[in-house]
Coordinates of N, CA, C and O in Angstrom, one line a residue:
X1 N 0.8 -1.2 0.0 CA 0.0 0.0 0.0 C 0.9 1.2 0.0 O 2.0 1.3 0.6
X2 N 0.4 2.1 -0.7 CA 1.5 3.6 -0.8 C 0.2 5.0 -0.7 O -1.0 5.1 -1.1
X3 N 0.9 5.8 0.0 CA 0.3 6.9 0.4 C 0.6 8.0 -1.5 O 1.7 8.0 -2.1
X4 N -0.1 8.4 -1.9 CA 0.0 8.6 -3.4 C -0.1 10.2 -3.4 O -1.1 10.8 -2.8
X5 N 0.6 10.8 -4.0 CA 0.4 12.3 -4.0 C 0.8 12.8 -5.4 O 1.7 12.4 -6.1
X6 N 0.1 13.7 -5.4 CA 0.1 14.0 -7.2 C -0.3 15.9 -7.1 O -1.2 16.4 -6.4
X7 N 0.6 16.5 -7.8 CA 0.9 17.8 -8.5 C 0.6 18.1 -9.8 O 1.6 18.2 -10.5
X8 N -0.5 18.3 -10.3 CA -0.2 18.5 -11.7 C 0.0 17.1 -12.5 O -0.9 16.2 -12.4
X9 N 1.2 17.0 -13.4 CA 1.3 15.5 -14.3 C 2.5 15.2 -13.0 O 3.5 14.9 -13.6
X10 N 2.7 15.1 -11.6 CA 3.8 14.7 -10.8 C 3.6 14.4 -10.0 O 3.2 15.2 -9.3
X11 N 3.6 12.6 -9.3 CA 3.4 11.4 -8.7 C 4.4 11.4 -8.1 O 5.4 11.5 -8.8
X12 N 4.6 11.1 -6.7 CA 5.2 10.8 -6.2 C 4.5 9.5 -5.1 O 3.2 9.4 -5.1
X13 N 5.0 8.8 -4.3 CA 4.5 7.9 -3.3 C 5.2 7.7 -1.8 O 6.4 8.0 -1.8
X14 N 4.8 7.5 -0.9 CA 5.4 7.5 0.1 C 5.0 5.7 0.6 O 4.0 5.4 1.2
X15 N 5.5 5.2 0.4 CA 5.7 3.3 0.9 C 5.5 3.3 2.0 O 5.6 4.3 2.7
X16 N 5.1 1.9 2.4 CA 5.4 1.2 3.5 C 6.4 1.1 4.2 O 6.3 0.9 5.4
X17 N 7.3 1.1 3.9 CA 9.0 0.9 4.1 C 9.4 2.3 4.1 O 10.3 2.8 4.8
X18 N 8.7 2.9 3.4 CA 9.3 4.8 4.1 C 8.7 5.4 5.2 O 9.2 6.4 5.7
X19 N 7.3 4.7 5.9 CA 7.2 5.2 7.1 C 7.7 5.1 8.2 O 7.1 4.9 9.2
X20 N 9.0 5.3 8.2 CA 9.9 5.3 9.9 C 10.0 6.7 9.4 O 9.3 7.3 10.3
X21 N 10.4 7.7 8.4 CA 10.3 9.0 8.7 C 9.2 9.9 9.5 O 9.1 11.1 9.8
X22 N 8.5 9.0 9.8 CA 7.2 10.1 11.0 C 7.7 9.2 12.1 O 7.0 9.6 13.0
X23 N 8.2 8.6 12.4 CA 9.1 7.8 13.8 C 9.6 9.3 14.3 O 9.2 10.1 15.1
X24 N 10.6 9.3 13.5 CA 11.5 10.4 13.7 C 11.1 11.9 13.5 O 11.4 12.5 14.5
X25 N 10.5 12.5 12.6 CA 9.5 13.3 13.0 C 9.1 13.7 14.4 O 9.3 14.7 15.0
X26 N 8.2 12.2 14.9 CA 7.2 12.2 15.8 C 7.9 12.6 17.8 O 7.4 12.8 18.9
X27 N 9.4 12.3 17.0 CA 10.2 12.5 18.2 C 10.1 14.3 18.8 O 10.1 14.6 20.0
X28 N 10.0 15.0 18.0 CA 10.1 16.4 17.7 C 8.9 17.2 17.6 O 9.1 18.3 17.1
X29 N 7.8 16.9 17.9 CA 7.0 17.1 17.4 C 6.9 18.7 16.8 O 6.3 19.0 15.7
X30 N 7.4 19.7 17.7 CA 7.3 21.3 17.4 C 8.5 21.7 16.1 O 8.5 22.8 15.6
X31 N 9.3 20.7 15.9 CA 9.8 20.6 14.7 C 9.6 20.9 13.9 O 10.0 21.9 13.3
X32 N 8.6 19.6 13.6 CA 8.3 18.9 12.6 C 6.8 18.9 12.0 O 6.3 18.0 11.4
X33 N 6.2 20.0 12.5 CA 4.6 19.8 12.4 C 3.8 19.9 10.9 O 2.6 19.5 10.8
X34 N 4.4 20.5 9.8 CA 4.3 19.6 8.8 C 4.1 18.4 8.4 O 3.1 18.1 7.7
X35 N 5.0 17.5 8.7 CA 5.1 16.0 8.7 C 4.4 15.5 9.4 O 3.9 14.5 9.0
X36 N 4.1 15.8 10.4 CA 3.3 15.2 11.7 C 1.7 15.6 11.6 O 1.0 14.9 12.3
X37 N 1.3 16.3 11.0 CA 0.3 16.9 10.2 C 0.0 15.6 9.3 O -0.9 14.8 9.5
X38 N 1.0 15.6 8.1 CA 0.8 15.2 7.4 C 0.6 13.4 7.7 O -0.3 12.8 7.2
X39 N 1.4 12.8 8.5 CA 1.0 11.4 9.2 C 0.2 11.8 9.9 O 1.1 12.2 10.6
X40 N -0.8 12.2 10.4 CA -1.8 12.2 11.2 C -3.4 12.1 10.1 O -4.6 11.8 10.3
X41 N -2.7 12.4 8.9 CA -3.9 12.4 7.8 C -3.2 11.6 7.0 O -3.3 12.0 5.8
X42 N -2.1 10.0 7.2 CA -1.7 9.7 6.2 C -2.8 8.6 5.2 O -2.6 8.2 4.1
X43 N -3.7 8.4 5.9 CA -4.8 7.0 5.3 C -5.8 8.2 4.7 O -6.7 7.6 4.0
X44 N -6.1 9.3 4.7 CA -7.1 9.7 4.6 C -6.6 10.8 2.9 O -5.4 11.0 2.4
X45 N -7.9 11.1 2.3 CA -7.8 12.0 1.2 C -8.1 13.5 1.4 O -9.1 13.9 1.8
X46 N -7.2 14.3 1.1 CA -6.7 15.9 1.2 C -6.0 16.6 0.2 O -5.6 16.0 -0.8
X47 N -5.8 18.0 0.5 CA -5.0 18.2 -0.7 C -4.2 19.5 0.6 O -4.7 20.1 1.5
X48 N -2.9 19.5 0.2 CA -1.7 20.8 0.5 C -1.4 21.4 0.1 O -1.0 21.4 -1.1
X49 N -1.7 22.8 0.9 CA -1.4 24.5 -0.4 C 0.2 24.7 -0.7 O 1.0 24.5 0.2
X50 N 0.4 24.9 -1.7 CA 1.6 25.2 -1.8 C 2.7 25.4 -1.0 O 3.8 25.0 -1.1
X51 N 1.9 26.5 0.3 CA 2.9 27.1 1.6 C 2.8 25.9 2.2 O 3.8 25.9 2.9
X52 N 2.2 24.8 2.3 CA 2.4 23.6 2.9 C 3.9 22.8 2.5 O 4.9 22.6 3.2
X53 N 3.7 22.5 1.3 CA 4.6 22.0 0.7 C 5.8 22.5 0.5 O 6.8 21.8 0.5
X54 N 5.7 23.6 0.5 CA 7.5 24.7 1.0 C 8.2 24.0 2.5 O 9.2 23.4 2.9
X55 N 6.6 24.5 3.2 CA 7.1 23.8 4.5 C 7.9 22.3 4.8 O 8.9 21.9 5.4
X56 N 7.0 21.8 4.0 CA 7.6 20.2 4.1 C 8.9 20.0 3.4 O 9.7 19.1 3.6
X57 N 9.1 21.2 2.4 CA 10.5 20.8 2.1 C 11.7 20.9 3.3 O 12.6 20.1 3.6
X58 N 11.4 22.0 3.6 CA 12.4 22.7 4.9 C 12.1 21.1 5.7 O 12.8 20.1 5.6
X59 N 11.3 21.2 6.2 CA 11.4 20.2 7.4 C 12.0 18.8 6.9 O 12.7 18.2 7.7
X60 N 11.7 18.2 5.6 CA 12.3 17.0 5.0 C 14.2 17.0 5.4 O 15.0 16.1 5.7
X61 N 14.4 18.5 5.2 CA 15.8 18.5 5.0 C 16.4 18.8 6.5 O 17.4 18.1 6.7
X62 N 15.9 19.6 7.5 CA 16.1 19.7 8.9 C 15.6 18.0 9.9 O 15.9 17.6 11.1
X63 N 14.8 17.2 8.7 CA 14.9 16.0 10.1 C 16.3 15.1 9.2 O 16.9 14.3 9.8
X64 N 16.5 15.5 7.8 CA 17.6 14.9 7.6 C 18.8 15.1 8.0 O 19.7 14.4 7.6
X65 N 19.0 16.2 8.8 CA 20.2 16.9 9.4 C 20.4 16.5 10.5 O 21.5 16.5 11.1
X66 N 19.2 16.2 11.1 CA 19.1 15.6 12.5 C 19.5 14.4 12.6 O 20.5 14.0 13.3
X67 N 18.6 13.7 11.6 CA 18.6 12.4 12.1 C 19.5 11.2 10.5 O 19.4 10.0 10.2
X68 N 20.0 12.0 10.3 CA 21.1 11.2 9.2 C 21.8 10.1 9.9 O 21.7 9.0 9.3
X69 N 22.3 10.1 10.7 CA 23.4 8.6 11.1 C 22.4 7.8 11.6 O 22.8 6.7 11.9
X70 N 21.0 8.0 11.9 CA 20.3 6.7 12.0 C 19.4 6.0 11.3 O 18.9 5.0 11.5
X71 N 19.4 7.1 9.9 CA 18.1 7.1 8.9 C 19.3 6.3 7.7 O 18.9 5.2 7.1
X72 N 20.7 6.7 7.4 CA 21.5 6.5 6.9 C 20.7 6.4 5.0 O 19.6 6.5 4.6
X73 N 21.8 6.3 4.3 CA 21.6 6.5 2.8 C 20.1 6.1 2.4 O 19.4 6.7 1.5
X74 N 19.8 5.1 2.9 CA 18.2 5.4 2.7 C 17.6 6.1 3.2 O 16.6 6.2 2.5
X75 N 17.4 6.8 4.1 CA 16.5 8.2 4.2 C 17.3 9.3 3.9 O 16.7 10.3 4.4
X76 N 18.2 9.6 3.3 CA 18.7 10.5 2.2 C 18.2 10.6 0.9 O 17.7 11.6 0.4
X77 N 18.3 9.5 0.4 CA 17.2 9.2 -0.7 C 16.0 9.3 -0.6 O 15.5 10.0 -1.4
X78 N 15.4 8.9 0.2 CA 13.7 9.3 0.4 C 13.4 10.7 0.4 O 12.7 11.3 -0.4
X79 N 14.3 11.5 1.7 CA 14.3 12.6 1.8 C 14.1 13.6 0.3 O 13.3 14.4 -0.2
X80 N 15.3 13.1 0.1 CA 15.5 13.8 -1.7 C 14.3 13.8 -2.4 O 13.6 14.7 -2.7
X81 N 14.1 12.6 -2.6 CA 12.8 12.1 -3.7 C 11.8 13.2 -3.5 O 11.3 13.9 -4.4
X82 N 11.4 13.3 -1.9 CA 10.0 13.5 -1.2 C 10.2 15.6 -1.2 O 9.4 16.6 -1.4
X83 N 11.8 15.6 -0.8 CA 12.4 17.3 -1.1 C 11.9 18.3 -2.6 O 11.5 19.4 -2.8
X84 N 12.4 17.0 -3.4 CA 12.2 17.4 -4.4 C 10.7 17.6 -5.4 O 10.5 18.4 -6.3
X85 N 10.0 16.8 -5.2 CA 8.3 16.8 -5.2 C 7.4 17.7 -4.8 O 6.4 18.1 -5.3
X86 N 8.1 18.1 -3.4 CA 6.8 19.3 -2.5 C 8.0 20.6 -3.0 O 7.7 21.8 -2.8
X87 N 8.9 20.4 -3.4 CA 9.7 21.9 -4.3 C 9.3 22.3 -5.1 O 8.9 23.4 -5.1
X88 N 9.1 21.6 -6.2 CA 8.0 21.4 -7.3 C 6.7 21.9 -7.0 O 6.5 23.1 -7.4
X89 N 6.2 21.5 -6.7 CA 5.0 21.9 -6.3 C 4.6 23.1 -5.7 O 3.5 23.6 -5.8
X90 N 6.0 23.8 -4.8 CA 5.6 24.4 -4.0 C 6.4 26.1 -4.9 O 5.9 27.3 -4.9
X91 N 7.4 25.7 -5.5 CA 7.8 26.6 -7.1 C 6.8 27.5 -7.6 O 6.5 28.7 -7.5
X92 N 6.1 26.0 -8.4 CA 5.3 26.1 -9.3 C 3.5 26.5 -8.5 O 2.4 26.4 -9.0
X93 N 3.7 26.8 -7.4 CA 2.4 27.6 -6.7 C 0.8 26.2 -7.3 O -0.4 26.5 -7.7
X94 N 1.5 24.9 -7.2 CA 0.7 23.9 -7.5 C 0.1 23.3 -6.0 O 1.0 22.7 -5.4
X95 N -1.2 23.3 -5.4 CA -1.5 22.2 -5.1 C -1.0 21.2 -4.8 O -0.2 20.9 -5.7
X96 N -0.9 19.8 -3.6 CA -0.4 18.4 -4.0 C -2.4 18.0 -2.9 O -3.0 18.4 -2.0
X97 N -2.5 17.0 -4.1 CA -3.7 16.1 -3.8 C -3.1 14.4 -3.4 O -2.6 13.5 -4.1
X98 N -3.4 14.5 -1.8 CA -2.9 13.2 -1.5 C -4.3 12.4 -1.2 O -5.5 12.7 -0.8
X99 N -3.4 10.8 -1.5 CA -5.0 9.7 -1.6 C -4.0 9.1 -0.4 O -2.9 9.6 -0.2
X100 N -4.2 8.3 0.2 CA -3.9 7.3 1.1 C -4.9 5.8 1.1 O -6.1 5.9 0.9
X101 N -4.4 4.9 1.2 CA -5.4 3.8 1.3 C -5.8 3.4 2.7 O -6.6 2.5 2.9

């Protein structure tokens, strides 16, 4: 099952295997309240304004700063993937419509 988010013609997904990033998040919570937001609505259908999406870029890259030697080259890559999507989005003053199952 994947949490599904779409911009425009731009899909991205967030897996099963990518949810330890709201672990870590969830440690923080005044952090991280973008992300923690956004896991708290991860099963459910919504959409994020752009200023959301800015937000979540910052925070993608500040819990990777944090939490790098435990997340290690796989949550660098996630990070990236998920950085680069809500940048996109959040650039281009687009909307992200998330589905969750």
């Amino acid at each position: 099952m994947a949490f599904d988010m779409y911009a425009k013609d731009r899909h991205k997904a967030i897996h099963n295997q990518d949810e330890y990033i709201f672990s870590f998040a969830s440690e923080a919570p005044h952090e991280f309240p973008q992300l923690n937001a956004l896991w708290s609505k991860f099963y459910s259908d919504f959409n994020l304004y752009p200023e959301q999406a800015a937000a979540l870029v910052h925070e993608l890259l500040a819990l990777h700063a944090r939490y790098s030697p435990q997340g290690g080259k796989g949550m660098a890559l996630l990070v990236l993937r998920l950085a680069q999507f809500f940048s996109a989005a959040a650039c281009a003053k687009i909307g992200v419509r998330c589905a969750g199952d």
